[in-house]
Coordinates of C-alpha atoms in Angstrom, one line a residue:
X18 CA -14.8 18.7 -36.2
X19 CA -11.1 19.9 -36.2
X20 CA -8.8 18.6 -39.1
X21 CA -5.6 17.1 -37.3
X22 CA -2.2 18.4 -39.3
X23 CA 1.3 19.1 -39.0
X24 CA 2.4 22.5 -40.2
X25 CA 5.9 23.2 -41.5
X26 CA 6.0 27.2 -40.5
X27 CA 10.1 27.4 -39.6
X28 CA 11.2 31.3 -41.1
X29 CA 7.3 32.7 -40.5
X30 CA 5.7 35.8 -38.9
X31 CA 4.1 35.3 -35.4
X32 CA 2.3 37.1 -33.1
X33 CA 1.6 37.1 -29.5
X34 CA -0.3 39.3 -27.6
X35 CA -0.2 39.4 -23.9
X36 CA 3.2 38.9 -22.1
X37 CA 1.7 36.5 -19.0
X38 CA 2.7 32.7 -18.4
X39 CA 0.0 31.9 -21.5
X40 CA 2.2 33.8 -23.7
X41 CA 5.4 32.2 -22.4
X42 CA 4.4 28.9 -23.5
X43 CA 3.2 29.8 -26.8
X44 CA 6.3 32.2 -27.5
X45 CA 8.3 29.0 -26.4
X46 CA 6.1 26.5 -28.4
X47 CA 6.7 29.1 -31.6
X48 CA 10.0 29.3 -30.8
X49 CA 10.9 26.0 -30.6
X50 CA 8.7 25.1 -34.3
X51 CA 11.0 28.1 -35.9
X52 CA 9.0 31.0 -35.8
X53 CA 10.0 34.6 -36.0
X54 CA 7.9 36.0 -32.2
X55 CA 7.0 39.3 -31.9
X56 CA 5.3 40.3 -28.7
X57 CA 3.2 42.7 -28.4
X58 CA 2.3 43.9 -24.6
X59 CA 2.6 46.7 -21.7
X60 CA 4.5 44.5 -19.5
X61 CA 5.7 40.8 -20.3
X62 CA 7.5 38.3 -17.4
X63 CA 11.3 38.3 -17.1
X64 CA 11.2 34.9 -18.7
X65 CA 9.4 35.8 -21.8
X66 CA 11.9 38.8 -21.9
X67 CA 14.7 36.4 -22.2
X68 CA 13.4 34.7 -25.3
X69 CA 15.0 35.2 -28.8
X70 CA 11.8 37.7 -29.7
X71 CA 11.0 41.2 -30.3
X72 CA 8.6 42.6 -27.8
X73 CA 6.8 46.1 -27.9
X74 CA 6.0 47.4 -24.9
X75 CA 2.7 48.6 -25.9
X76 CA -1.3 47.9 -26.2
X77 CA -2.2 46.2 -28.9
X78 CA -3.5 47.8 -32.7
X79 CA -5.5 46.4 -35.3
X80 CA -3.0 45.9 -37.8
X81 CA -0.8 44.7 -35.7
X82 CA -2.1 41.3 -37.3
X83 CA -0.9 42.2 -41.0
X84 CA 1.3 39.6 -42.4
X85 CA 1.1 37.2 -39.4
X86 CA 1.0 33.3 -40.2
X87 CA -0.1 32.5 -36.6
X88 CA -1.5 35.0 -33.9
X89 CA -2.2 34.1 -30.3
X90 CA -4.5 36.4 -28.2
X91 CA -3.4 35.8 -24.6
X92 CA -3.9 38.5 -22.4
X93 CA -6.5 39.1 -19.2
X94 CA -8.5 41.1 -21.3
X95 CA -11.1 39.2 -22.7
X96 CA -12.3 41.8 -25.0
X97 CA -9.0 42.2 -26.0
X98 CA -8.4 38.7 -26.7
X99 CA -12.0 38.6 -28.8
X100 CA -11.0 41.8 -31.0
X101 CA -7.5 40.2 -31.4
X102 CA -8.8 36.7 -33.3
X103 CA -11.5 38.5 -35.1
X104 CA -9.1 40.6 -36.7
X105 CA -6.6 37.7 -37.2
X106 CA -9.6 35.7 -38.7
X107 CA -10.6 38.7 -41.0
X108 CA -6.8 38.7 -42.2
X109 CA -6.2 35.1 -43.3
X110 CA -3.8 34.2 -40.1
X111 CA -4.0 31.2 -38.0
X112 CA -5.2 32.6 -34.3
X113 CA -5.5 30.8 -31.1
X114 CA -7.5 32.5 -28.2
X115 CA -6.6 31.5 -25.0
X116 CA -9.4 32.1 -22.9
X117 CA -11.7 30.8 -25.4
X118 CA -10.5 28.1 -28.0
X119 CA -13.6 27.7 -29.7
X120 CA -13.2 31.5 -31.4
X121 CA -10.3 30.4 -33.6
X122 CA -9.0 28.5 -35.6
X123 CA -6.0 26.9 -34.1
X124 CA -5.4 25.1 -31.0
X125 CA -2.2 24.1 -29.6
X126 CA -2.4 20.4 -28.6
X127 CA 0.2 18.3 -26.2
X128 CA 3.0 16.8 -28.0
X129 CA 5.6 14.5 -27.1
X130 CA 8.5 13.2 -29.3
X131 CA 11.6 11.2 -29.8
X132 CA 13.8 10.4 -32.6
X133 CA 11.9 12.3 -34.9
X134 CA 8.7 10.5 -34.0
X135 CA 5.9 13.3 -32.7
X136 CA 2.9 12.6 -31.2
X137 CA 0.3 15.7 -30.7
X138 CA -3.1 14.9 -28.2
X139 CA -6.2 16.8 -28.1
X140 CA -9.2 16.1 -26.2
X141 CA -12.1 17.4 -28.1
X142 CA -13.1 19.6 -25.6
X143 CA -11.1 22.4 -23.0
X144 CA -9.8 19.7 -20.4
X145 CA -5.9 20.2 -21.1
X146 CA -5.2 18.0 -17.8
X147 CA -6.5 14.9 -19.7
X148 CA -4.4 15.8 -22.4
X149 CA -1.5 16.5 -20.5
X150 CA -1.9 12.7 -18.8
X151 CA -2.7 10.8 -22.4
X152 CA 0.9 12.7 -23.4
X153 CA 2.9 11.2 -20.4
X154 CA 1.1 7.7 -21.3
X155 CA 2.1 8.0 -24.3
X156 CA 5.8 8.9 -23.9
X157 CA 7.1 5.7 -22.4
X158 CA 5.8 4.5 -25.7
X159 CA 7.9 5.9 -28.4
X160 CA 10.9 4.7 -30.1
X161 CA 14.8 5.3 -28.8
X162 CA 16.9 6.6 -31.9
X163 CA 18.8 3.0 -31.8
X164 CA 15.2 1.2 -32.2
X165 CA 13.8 3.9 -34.9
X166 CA 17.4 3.2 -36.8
X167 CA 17.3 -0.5 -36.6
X168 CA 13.8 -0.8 -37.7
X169 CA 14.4 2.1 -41.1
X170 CA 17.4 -0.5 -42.1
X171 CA 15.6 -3.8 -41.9
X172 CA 12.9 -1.9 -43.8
X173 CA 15.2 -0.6 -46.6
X174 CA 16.8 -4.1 -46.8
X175 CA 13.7 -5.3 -47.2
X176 CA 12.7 -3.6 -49.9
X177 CA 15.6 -4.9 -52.1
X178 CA 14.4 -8.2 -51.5
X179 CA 12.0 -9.8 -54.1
X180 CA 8.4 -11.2 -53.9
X181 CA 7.5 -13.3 -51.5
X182 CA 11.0 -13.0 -49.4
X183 CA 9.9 -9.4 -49.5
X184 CA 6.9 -9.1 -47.9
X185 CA 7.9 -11.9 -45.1
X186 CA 10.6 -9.4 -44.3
X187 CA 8.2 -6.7 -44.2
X188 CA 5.6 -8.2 -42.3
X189 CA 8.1 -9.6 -39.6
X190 CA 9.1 -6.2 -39.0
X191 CA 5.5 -4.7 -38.5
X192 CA 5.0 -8.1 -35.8
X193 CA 7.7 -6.4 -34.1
X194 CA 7.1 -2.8 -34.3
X195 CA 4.1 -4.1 -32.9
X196 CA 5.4 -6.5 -30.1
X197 CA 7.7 -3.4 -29.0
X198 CA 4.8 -0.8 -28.9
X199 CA 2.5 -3.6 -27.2
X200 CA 4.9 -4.3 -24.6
X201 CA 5.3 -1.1 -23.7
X202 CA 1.3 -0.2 -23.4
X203 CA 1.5 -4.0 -21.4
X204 CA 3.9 -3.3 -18.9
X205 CA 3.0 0.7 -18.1
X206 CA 6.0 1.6 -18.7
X207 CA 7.4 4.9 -18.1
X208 CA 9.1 7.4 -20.3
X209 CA 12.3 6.3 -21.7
X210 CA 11.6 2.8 -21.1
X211 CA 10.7 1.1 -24.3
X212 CA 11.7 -2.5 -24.3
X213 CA 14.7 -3.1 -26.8
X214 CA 15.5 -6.3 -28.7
X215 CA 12.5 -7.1 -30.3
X216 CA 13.8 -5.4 -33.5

């Protein structure tokens, strides 16, 4: 059973090693979450060279892993990738081996977002396609900034209200968070598309 979180890590240590397309996405999932990326690899792709990180052009070492938050093993070696989370494991750091999730401990799920509201899918089981569907479901689903803003002030006006005036206020807008999101799941409708006015 995995335990579902959000992890503030913006400012901490990360390490990738491999420098393949696996390794771009995590250097620009890290990246984008506020990590510091160091790379260590032979070789990496031109893109992953263009990143804000520090790469090594190297094999990888042991302690390498010393004073890493997260460490992803993502190379075509899967011995390498094995003795990479074991030492990451034995060190206290959050690892994610690519060719085989089920030897660490984290696991990068799919995640959409909009006006501050994050949604993050995973499937139980190594069939990232399904995730990758469930995500683009999902996206015509979530909130513009002008719908999250409207609903946050009828909320906060609500709560200066008193007693029963209160929670008729509150309640109304939960009937139409609700109507918004069910019209949306309703009508299939596509990202960006959220039906406005019912807040």
């Amino acid at each position: 059973m995995s335990l579902a979180v959000f992890l503030e890590l913006s400012g901490e240590q990360a390490l990738i090693v491999g420098g393949g397309s696996v390794a771009l996405r995590r250097a620009r999932t890290l990246l984008e979450a506020g990590l510091q990326v160091r790379v260590v690899a032979p070789r990496v792709l031109d893109e992953l060279a263009a990143l804000p990180m520090r790469h090594e052009a190297r094999t990888y070492r042991p302690d390498d892993v010393q004073g890493m938050r997260v460490v992803v093993a993502a190379t075509d070696d899967a011995a390498v990738n094995d003795a990479v989370t074991a030492d990451a494991r034995a060190a206290g750091a959050l690892v994610n081996h690519a060719g085989d999730a089920g030897q660490g401990t984290l696991r990068f799920p799919a995640v959409t977002g909009r006006a501050g509201v994050q949604v993050a899918i995973a499937t139980g089981r190594e069939l990232p396609m399904l995730a990758q569907a469930l995500r683009e479901g999902v996206e015509g689903l979530l909130p513009t900034q002008a719908d999250l803003d409207g609903w946050v002030a009828r909320r906060e006006q609500a709560l200066t209200m008193a007693g029963s005036e209160r929670e008729a206020a509150l309640e109304a807008l939960r009937l139409d968070i609700r109507a918004a999101i069910g019209a949306g799941l309703a009508d299939g409708l596509r990202p960006g598309s959220l039906k406005r006015g019912a807040a």
